[in-house]
Each structure stands twice: as C-alpha cells, then as structure tokens.
XYZ file of C-alpha atoms in Angstrom:
508
model
C 0.177 0.130 -0.047
C 3.248 2.443 0.045
C 2.488 3.537 -3.397
C -1.080 4.401 -2.931
C -1.959 8.073 -2.825
C -2.583 9.820 0.390
C -6.254 10.363 0.260
C -8.085 13.309 2.168
C -11.140 11.179 3.321
C -12.507 12.931 6.706
C -14.763 11.063 9.291
C -17.164 13.884 9.073
C -17.653 13.270 5.505
C -18.779 9.691 6.318
C -21.669 10.226 8.902
C -24.519 10.006 6.266
C -22.925 6.335 6.234
C -24.970 5.751 9.864
C -28.230 6.183 8.156
C -27.407 4.022 5.017
C -26.401 1.200 7.209
C -29.115 1.406 9.560
C -30.951 -1.888 8.083
C -27.348 -3.338 8.467
C -26.317 -3.247 11.911
C -23.879 -5.762 11.792
C -21.878 -4.262 8.980
C -21.793 -0.775 10.745
C -20.011 -2.466 13.890
C -17.828 -4.174 11.454
C -16.780 -0.861 9.948
C -16.139 0.714 13.048
C -14.177 -1.850 14.869
C -12.246 -2.811 12.097
C -11.782 0.459 9.982
C -12.211 2.985 12.100
C -15.462 4.584 11.492
C -16.755 6.592 13.973
C -19.296 9.421 14.822
C -17.782 12.688 15.156
C -19.180 16.251 15.216
C -19.638 18.198 12.278
C -16.214 20.363 13.336
C -14.204 17.115 13.817
C -11.161 17.264 10.825
C -9.915 13.709 11.890
C -9.389 11.872 8.371
C -8.940 7.719 7.769
C -5.802 6.533 6.162
C -5.776 5.551 2.569
C -5.696 1.629 4.390
C -8.901 2.366 5.606
C -10.845 3.811 3.119
C -9.673 0.896 0.928
C -10.913 -1.593 3.229
C -13.962 0.111 4.209
C -14.792 -0.184 0.636
C -14.304 -3.555 0.221
C -15.855 -4.499 3.076
C -18.792 -2.676 2.039
C -18.805 -4.535 -1.395
C -18.538 -8.185 0.241
C -21.742 -7.318 1.810
C -23.238 -6.379 -1.782
C -23.161 -2.356 -1.291
C -20.845 -1.714 -4.377
C -21.730 2.248 -4.842
C -21.426 3.288 -1.279
C -18.739 6.169 -2.178
C -21.321 7.669 -5.217
C -24.056 7.598 -2.383
C -21.973 9.427 -0.084
C -20.554 12.015 -2.810
C -24.162 12.778 -3.423
C -24.634 13.631 -0.189
C -21.891 15.931 0.505
C -22.303 19.575 1.134
C -22.077 22.176 -1.246
C -19.065 23.714 1.253
C -16.787 20.955 0.901
C -13.316 21.278 -0.920
C -13.046 24.884 0.829
C -15.802 26.134 -1.743
C -14.507 24.786 -5.154
C -17.991 24.084 -6.113
C -19.024 27.859 -5.442
C -16.021 28.935 -6.797
C -16.961 26.782 -10.085
C -20.420 27.971 -10.565
C -19.044 31.641 -9.952
C -17.569 31.446 -13.088
C -19.432 33.215 -16.497
C -19.710 29.979 -18.605
C -18.874 26.404 -17.806
C -15.930 26.137 -20.062
C -14.370 28.884 -17.740
C -15.301 26.686 -14.907
C -13.541 23.751 -16.646
C -10.417 25.745 -17.392
C -10.203 26.902 -13.274
C -10.678 23.108 -12.379
C -8.022 22.069 -14.921
C -5.599 24.794 -13.833
C -6.304 24.119 -10.097
C -6.152 20.472 -10.249
C -3.109 19.757 -8.411
C -4.347 21.348 -5.442
C -8.169 19.622 -5.320
C -6.870 16.273 -7.367
C -3.131 15.546 -6.440
C -3.852 12.084 -6.850
C -5.023 11.883 -10.773
C -4.855 14.186 -14.023
C -8.124 15.806 -15.604
C -7.937 16.425 -18.954
C -10.702 17.861 -21.407
C -10.647 16.733 -25.332
C -12.776 17.295 -28.584
C -13.091 14.633 -30.530
C -15.129 14.006 -33.931
C -17.236 16.918 -32.853
C -17.808 15.256 -29.150
C -16.492 16.524 -25.983
C -14.879 13.913 -23.339
C -13.847 14.878 -19.699
C -11.572 12.326 -18.375
C -10.129 11.504 -15.232
C -6.710 9.225 -15.300
C -5.719 8.215 -11.779
C -1.670 8.256 -11.002
C -1.733 5.168 -9.337
C -0.561 1.634 -10.951
C -3.220 -1.536 -10.314
C -5.188 -0.121 -7.647
C -6.993 -1.963 -5.610
C -10.834 -2.481 -5.977
C -11.439 -0.509 -2.770
C -9.658 2.568 -4.159
C -11.483 2.411 -7.331
C -14.742 2.507 -5.832
C -13.607 5.570 -3.778
C -12.592 6.940 -7.348
C -15.979 6.122 -8.589
C -17.021 8.302 -5.793
C -14.653 11.033 -6.644
C -16.336 10.953 -10.426
C -20.127 10.696 -9.490
C -18.774 14.233 -7.177
C -17.368 15.717 -10.044
C -20.741 15.214 -12.317
C -22.648 16.683 -9.384
C -20.143 19.967 -9.675
C -21.205 20.170 -13.489
C -25.022 20.191 -12.747
C -24.562 22.989 -9.518
C -22.822 25.195 -11.893
C -25.523 24.328 -14.486
C -28.762 23.348 -12.541
C -31.658 21.988 -14.652
C -29.185 20.798 -17.708
C -28.499 16.847 -18.637
C -24.919 18.415 -18.650
C -23.174 14.992 -19.440
C -24.533 12.083 -22.023
C -22.901 9.306 -20.134
C -20.181 8.133 -18.177
C -17.331 5.379 -17.551
C -16.150 4.303 -14.628
C -12.957 2.142 -13.939
C -14.854 -0.209 -11.443
C -15.644 -3.729 -13.090
C -18.953 -4.505 -13.680
C -21.251 -4.283 -11.314
C -23.750 -6.730 -9.216
C -25.910 -3.743 -8.794
C -25.389 -1.368 -12.274
C -28.842 0.159 -11.969
C -27.552 1.781 -8.556
C -24.835 3.947 -9.974
C -26.843 4.772 -13.495
C -30.010 6.202 -11.136
C -27.428 7.721 -8.452
C -25.428 9.462 -11.378
C -28.731 9.723 -13.886
C -26.976 8.784 -16.424
C -26.184 5.561 -18.428
C -22.846 4.173 -17.139
C -20.403 1.764 -18.749
C -18.240 -0.394 -16.523
C -14.477 -1.645 -16.626
C -13.030 1.230 -18.660
C -9.627 2.377 -18.905
C -10.393 5.535 -17.169
C -12.836 7.678 -15.904
C -14.708 9.395 -18.478
C -17.813 11.653 -19.197
C -19.045 12.637 -22.590
C -20.459 16.182 -22.446
C -22.837 18.589 -24.522
C -20.580 20.276 -26.258
C -23.173 23.180 -27.360
C -23.192 23.477 -22.924
C -19.620 25.057 -22.662
C -20.512 28.835 -23.583
C -23.853 28.801 -22.018
C -23.799 31.936 -19.123
C -24.507 30.106 -15.931
C -26.854 31.102 -13.509
C -24.618 31.958 -10.348
C -22.001 33.801 -12.069
C -20.632 36.391 -9.843
C -17.472 38.068 -10.724
C -16.709 39.446 -7.247
C -17.435 35.885 -5.779
C -15.200 34.177 -8.232
C -12.072 37.001 -7.739
C -12.236 36.766 -4.225
C -12.723 32.653 -4.175
C -9.913 32.672 -6.991
C -7.370 34.578 -4.442
C -8.369 32.353 -1.747
C -7.391 29.060 -3.356
C -3.975 30.970 -4.143
C -3.363 31.597 -0.627
C -4.280 28.153 0.192
C -2.315 26.378 -2.304
C 0.678 28.649 -1.331
C 0.739 29.305 2.232
C -0.838 26.364 4.138
C 1.833 25.182 5.959
C 1.848 21.245 5.001
C -0.949 19.769 3.238
C -1.878 16.499 3.346
C -1.333 15.950 -0.047
C 2.088 17.611 0.164
C 2.942 15.441 3.278
C 6.230 13.372 1.517
C 7.591 16.396 -0.026
C 7.416 18.460 3.742
C 9.284 15.463 5.321
C 12.227 15.691 2.597
C 12.484 19.413 3.390
C 12.535 18.653 7.022
C 15.287 16.070 6.207
C 17.237 18.397 3.948
C 16.953 20.926 6.903
C 18.161 18.391 9.263
C 21.496 17.562 7.069
C 24.492 18.354 8.873
C 26.623 18.629 5.744
C 26.203 19.268 1.582
C 26.973 15.016 1.404
C 23.488 14.692 2.971
C 21.738 16.346 0.747
C 21.672 13.789 -2.066
C 18.262 11.617 -2.626
C 20.363 8.539 -1.477
C 20.686 9.833 1.905
C 17.275 11.372 2.285
C 15.454 8.406 0.661
C 17.127 6.110 3.317
C 16.376 8.549 6.200
C 12.362 8.296 5.249
C 12.813 4.513 4.687
C 12.109 4.646 1.221
C 14.504 3.676 -2.087
C 15.327 6.507 -4.226
C 13.503 5.153 -6.920
C 10.538 4.736 -4.712
C 10.914 8.332 -3.421
C 11.045 9.901 -6.884
C 7.794 8.462 -8.061
C 5.890 9.704 -4.880
C 7.213 12.822 -5.374
C 6.511 12.738 -9.008
C 2.569 11.784 -7.827
C 2.638 15.226 -5.377
C 3.341 17.323 -8.503
C 7.380 17.938 -7.627
C 10.558 16.050 -7.905
C 13.479 15.816 -5.582
C 15.959 17.980 -7.305
C 13.352 20.898 -7.314
C 12.905 20.235 -3.783
C 16.658 20.466 -2.986
C 16.900 23.368 -5.521
C 14.186 25.642 -3.369
C 15.911 24.158 -0.134
C 19.529 25.595 -1.250
C 18.277 28.673 -2.372
C 16.378 29.611 0.800
C 19.215 28.743 3.023
C 21.541 30.754 1.324
C 19.385 33.563 1.043
C 18.845 33.298 4.816
C 22.260 33.093 5.448
C 24.450 35.010 3.080
C 21.837 37.879 2.323
C 19.984 38.394 5.740
C 22.663 36.819 8.338
C 26.067 37.787 6.490
C 27.694 34.303 6.840
C 30.705 33.915 4.542
C 30.365 32.387 1.106
C 33.689 29.947 2.233
C 31.380 28.629 5.426
C 27.965 27.960 3.949
C 29.070 26.662 0.451
C 30.163 23.239 1.668
C 26.421 23.161 3.839
C 24.416 23.432 0.587
C 26.478 20.956 -1.209
C 29.203 23.352 -3.286
C 32.836 22.751 -3.939
C 33.372 26.627 -2.681
C 32.534 30.031 -2.729
C 32.894 30.793 -6.188
C 30.622 27.845 -7.352
C 28.137 29.038 -4.762
C 28.335 32.519 -6.290
C 27.945 31.090 -9.787
C 24.376 29.446 -8.056
C 23.483 32.451 -6.531
C 23.488 34.935 -9.490
C 21.375 32.115 -11.304
C 18.949 32.684 -8.358
C 18.791 36.067 -7.867
C 19.729 37.675 -11.086
C 22.617 39.539 -9.289
C 25.484 38.583 -6.515
C 25.113 37.810 -3.166
C 26.751 40.787 -1.747
C 24.671 43.189 -3.794
C 21.922 41.505 -2.461
C 23.435 41.393 0.776
C 24.458 45.406 0.660
C 20.330 45.845 -0.255
C 19.215 44.225 2.612
C 21.190 46.028 4.978
C 20.040 49.359 3.458
C 16.481 47.923 3.690
C 17.082 46.672 7.240
C 18.198 50.208 8.434
C 15.179 51.869 7.159
C 12.676 49.711 9.595
C 14.527 45.898 10.559
C 11.359 44.045 10.630
C 12.010 40.689 11.188
C 8.848 39.477 9.113
C 9.500 42.150 6.352
C 9.268 39.434 3.357
C 5.803 38.154 4.641
C 3.482 39.046 1.514
C 0.265 39.002 3.476
C 1.561 41.725 5.682
C 2.382 44.199 3.009
C -1.015 45.574 1.595
C -2.612 44.734 5.532
C -0.449 47.597 6.857
C -0.595 50.161 4.324
C -3.197 52.850 5.557
C -7.011 52.647 4.688
C -6.944 56.159 3.145
C -4.490 54.967 0.406
C -7.589 54.967 -2.033
C -7.074 54.014 -5.748
C -3.832 53.114 -5.307
C -4.992 49.734 -3.662
C -6.007 48.341 -6.918
C -1.903 48.998 -8.153
C -0.706 47.427 -5.440
C -3.045 44.272 -5.001
C -1.907 44.140 -8.822
C 1.800 43.948 -7.833
C 1.285 41.708 -4.834
C -0.827 39.221 -6.670
C 1.075 39.353 -10.105
C 4.588 38.726 -7.810
C 3.227 36.496 -5.387
C 2.047 34.429 -8.267
C 4.993 34.493 -10.394
C 7.086 33.932 -7.448
C 5.712 30.970 -6.197
C 5.299 29.693 -9.607
C 9.385 29.613 -9.732
C 11.467 26.401 -10.012
C 12.037 27.251 -6.287
C 8.946 25.637 -5.553
C 8.584 26.921 -2.185
C 8.851 30.173 -0.371
C 10.903 30.089 2.559
C 9.325 33.428 4.402
C 8.010 32.351 7.993
C 4.293 33.201 9.793
C 2.500 32.631 6.314
C 0.215 30.030 7.985
C -0.446 32.427 10.873
C -1.573 35.162 8.390
C -4.069 33.109 6.462
C -6.967 34.167 8.416
C -5.897 37.781 8.503
C -5.560 37.779 4.637
C -9.189 35.828 4.044
C -10.505 38.694 6.271
C -8.995 41.533 3.686
C -9.714 40.033 0.759
C -13.758 40.079 2.292
C -13.282 43.860 2.814
C -15.297 46.353 0.473
C -12.755 48.126 -0.197
C -10.684 45.584 -1.932
C -10.261 45.490 -5.776
C -10.179 42.442 -7.638
C -7.334 41.012 -8.655
C -6.777 41.781 -12.140
C -4.306 39.007 -13.040
C -4.260 36.352 -15.467
C -3.148 32.475 -15.599
C 0.333 31.740 -14.816
C 0.931 30.475 -18.332
C 0.518 34.265 -19.460
C 3.932 35.871 -19.511
C 2.274 39.369 -20.926
C 0.252 39.557 -17.494
C 3.223 38.677 -15.066
C 6.254 40.665 -16.320
C 4.676 43.993 -15.478
C 7.471 46.114 -14.393
C 4.974 48.950 -13.170
C 3.303 46.018 -10.538
C 6.463 45.028 -9.311
C 8.069 48.494 -8.715
C 4.861 49.156 -7.140
C 5.492 46.311 -4.765
C 8.774 47.705 -3.977
C 7.032 51.198 -3.023
C 5.060 49.125 -0.688
C 7.328 47.607 0.952
C 8.930 51.097 1.417
C 6.155 52.344 2.497
C 6.020 49.887 5.067
C 9.350 50.118 6.508
C 9.549 54.008 6.514
C 5.903 54.897 7.321
C 3.614 57.955 6.100
C 7.074 59.988 5.827
C 7.575 57.812 2.479
C 4.269 59.238 1.091
C 4.752 62.604 2.116
C 8.581 62.524 0.637
C 7.296 61.162 -3.036
C 4.438 64.016 -2.621
C 7.190 66.552 -2.214
C 9.032 65.719 -5.445
C 8.943 67.396 -8.445
C 7.248 65.928 -11.864
C 10.500 64.190 -12.953
C 11.890 60.837 -15.128
C 11.568 57.332 -14.022
C 15.539 57.275 -13.602
C 15.295 60.455 -12.070
C 12.544 59.244 -9.348
C 14.601 56.043 -8.403
C 18.049 57.581 -7.980
C 16.205 60.223 -5.887
C 14.687 57.196 -3.735
C 18.307 55.434 -3.532
C 20.031 59.070 -2.371
C 17.219 59.711 0.262
C 16.276 56.014 1.490
C 19.662 54.083 0.492
C 17.648 51.980 -2.165
C 14.983 52.759 -4.626
C 11.383 50.537 -5.143
C 12.743 48.611 -7.851
C 15.990 47.191 -5.541
C 13.085 46.845 -2.706
C 11.251 44.871 -5.108
C 14.160 43.234 -6.656
C 15.148 41.652 -2.729
C 11.752 40.814 -2.211
C 10.972 38.987 -5.075
C 14.473 37.140 -5.104
C 13.265 35.914 -1.380
C 10.473 34.733 -2.563
C 12.172 33.120 -5.567
C 11.324 34.429 -8.573
C 13.766 33.205 -11.402
C 16.933 35.062 -11.333
C 16.692 35.719 -15.550
C 13.438 37.555 -14.494
C 14.825 39.770 -11.439
C 17.672 40.538 -14.076
C 15.363 41.553 -16.602
C 13.128 43.594 -14.322
C 16.151 45.878 -13.027
C 17.536 46.563 -16.252
C 14.124 47.292 -17.691
C 13.303 51.293 -17.967
C 9.645 51.725 -17.175
C 8.496 55.019 -18.424
C 6.013 56.669 -16.364
C 6.030 56.483 -12.629
C 3.728 54.265 -10.596
C 1.392 56.479 -8.723
C 1.761 55.632 -5.418
C 0.342 58.499 -3.431
C -1.935 61.076 -4.320
C-alpha cells in the first residue's frame, strides 16, 4: 500500500453512512471496529488513512453494497473542498469553470490527471488516476469522485443534462442500475479511465450563478491556500523531504540516496511518490539551497566559504555562480541592499507577502488597486518559479487575516491572468509598486510625504532620488523581495534593467 495516494477522507464526510447502514447493524459495527468508522461532530477534521478507506469500501462491496462512495458523494455539502463548488459556479460559463478546475487540479485532485478533449465533434472529460494496479476499494473511491464531479457540473448548470453518459474503471457491478440511478445517466463499467461525454453546446452557456466578485475573491483564497498552508496532507512527503534536508549536517547528506534512506524508502520509490505530488527531488533540493543561501548569506551575512559546503557546493565561486542564477545578481549586492532595507525598519517579517497590503493606510484609496495588482502578480509568479517553496515565515498564521482582508469592501479585484500568460506576469510597473509598498511599510507615512514633495521627474531620476534619500529605490526593494520569494533570476535581472516609462502613482 506504500505506493497508494494519500486520500483526504474526513470522518465527518462519512456520517451519512450511519443512515445508509441502519438496516445493517452488524456491518456498521464491523466498519467501526475494523476500519475506524466513528460518529463525530461536524467540526471534527480527523481523517482516515488510505488503507482504512480501501478496506472499508471492499468490506461494503463484500456485503453487497458496491456504490456507497458514489452515494456519499451525492450527499456531500456544497461547501466541501474549501468552496470549490461555489467557485466553479461563480464563473461566467461552463468552459471557464472547467478551465479553472483543470488549471487548479494539482490542489484539489493531486492523485489523478484531469483532461478535456474534443474528438469528432464530441467533448470528453477524463480522469486518469496516477496509481498503477489500484485495489478495488480505491477504484470505488474514485468512482465516488467521478459522481461528485458530475454533481459539480450540475451545480454550475442546474436543470441541464450536462453529460450524456459516463464510464468508470470499476469492474462490472452486481447492481449496475444503482450507479446509473445515482448519476442519472448510462454508465459503462471496466473502462481504462473515468470518462464523461459532455454536451459541447453547453460550454458557452452563461451560468446562472455567475458572480465575478465572488470568483475573484475565491480565486485569491485558493491561491493563498495553495501557497501558504504549511503542510497540506497531499504534500506530506514533500514536507518530510524538506525537513530531512533542513536537518542535514553537511552537503553530502543532501543527495537523493541519503534522504531516501532516512525516510525509509528506496530512491526510485521516493522519486515516484514526489512525482505523484507534483514535484521532484531536484526541485525540492534547489528550493532548499536557495532559501537557506538567502537566509545565511543575505540576511545573516555568513561567509560564502562557510555556507558553500553545507549546501553541497565545492566552494565560494560555485555558490556565487548559483546565487547569480537564483537572484539575477551577486550575493554581495543583495547583502548590501538588505542592510539598507534593514536600516529603514529592521522588521523581522519584512518578506511576508500577506503583511504588505494589510499595513498600508486605508486612506490610500485608488492606489490599493495598483498595489493589489503588484502583490498578486509578484506572488503568483514568484511561487510558480522552479524554487517551489517560499521560505518566508509566518505565512500560515496570516492566512485568516488575509481572508478577512480579501473580503473587505474596499478590496479591488485581482486583475491577474493565469500563470501561463507571461504578458500579465512580467509587469515591471506592478513589481515596482510592490517595492514601493515595502518601502511604505518600513518607512511609514514619511515615505508618502516625501513622494508628494518631489517635482515631476523621469523614472530614472525618481529611482535615483529614492536611492539617495532612503538608500535604495523601489526597484531595488522589489528585486530583493522577489529574490526572497524565489522569482527566477533571469526575470529579476530583466526587471532591474528594464526601463519603466512612467512612474507608478503611489500616493496622491
């Protein structure tokens, strides 16, 4: 069972089983005693292991109940999954909703690959589980997931027969009509993947629950959940690898083999399981080295000769070359910029992205939109970098505060496109406004007052005046912050060199 995915099944989601099993008290007792079923409160977040879920499903099948997971999926509250149903139906069209679900599938569907394809004028939605040779109990779980997916589409377009038919990977059922009745359409068993044939004409039909403001707010919340939760269950192994890397005494302990041995896995098994979580050992190691180097060299001022062996580099020259690739500048330059930034305020949490907008004065007014744009652009691009993890601290504690901030009436929508759109990400004006936000936070209202006193100037002149008065410009501050977050060095280098034709209004 070691190669099976880590399912996220909470006991509170299984409470309808008690009503379903009321005619089968013996079976209910077996599930409780052997597989961990338990009556719990609605706020109880305890989860069952994959082994328990698989065993419970196979026990139900042995007692003539093959489609209980699909039955449970039809009874799940709409708020399950951090509001994913609300988010999907708030999109303008079904095409838009499916695009969002496909784009964010690594978050809500980490153990499978979801795809949408048009073939011969017909539209197919498919789900390919990552696990090889899954046991029957796991196929039953995925059958329930597929029934839930159909329910999600029906939430988007209530009253419409969104799908024409469905296929599932579970073998021929002793009660085939039961699943067809639950899903409300013909079902084929024993397929090579889970599949739904959709009605193409519905793709561009307006959704009755379309709500741009709700979609924007929920979109940002999903971004925050994806980026800032400390250790989501689906990332458990990745978190273990990061912990092992942090505990390594020397660079020789940073290889795949010593880490796999410490975690009780073979190197091949560790590599496969990390791939199932959407990452790789090399990317995790790179993120560890980059974060540790920034902390040790830039923030603490440790000598390159001392930190290089701890990161697995032969010496200071090799680490310097890696640092230039990470940050688009030499480590000594970043150290000097950090000391100038520290002299302005010395805040220990200067790099926490959720604190930047929350501490700006409310009377900032229209500039909040520009800063929100900057924050969204920089955060999304920064965390999409090959360095897959931001090493800033305090992010989990700020999640609730960030949600509150996102719900404020004065919050402007985040006008950021998908990560695959470089034109929307590489906005130097937005990143410069992000640096101005950091200076505002460290200097306070005096920064805005100083800006108001400056005559009209060209962009290079304004940056030079900022450097002369504060020690560094908003571009310097933004580049330092984005380097801390893991933005690729090539983009940081381009950002530093790119001329910005008009100043970004920061204070009016």
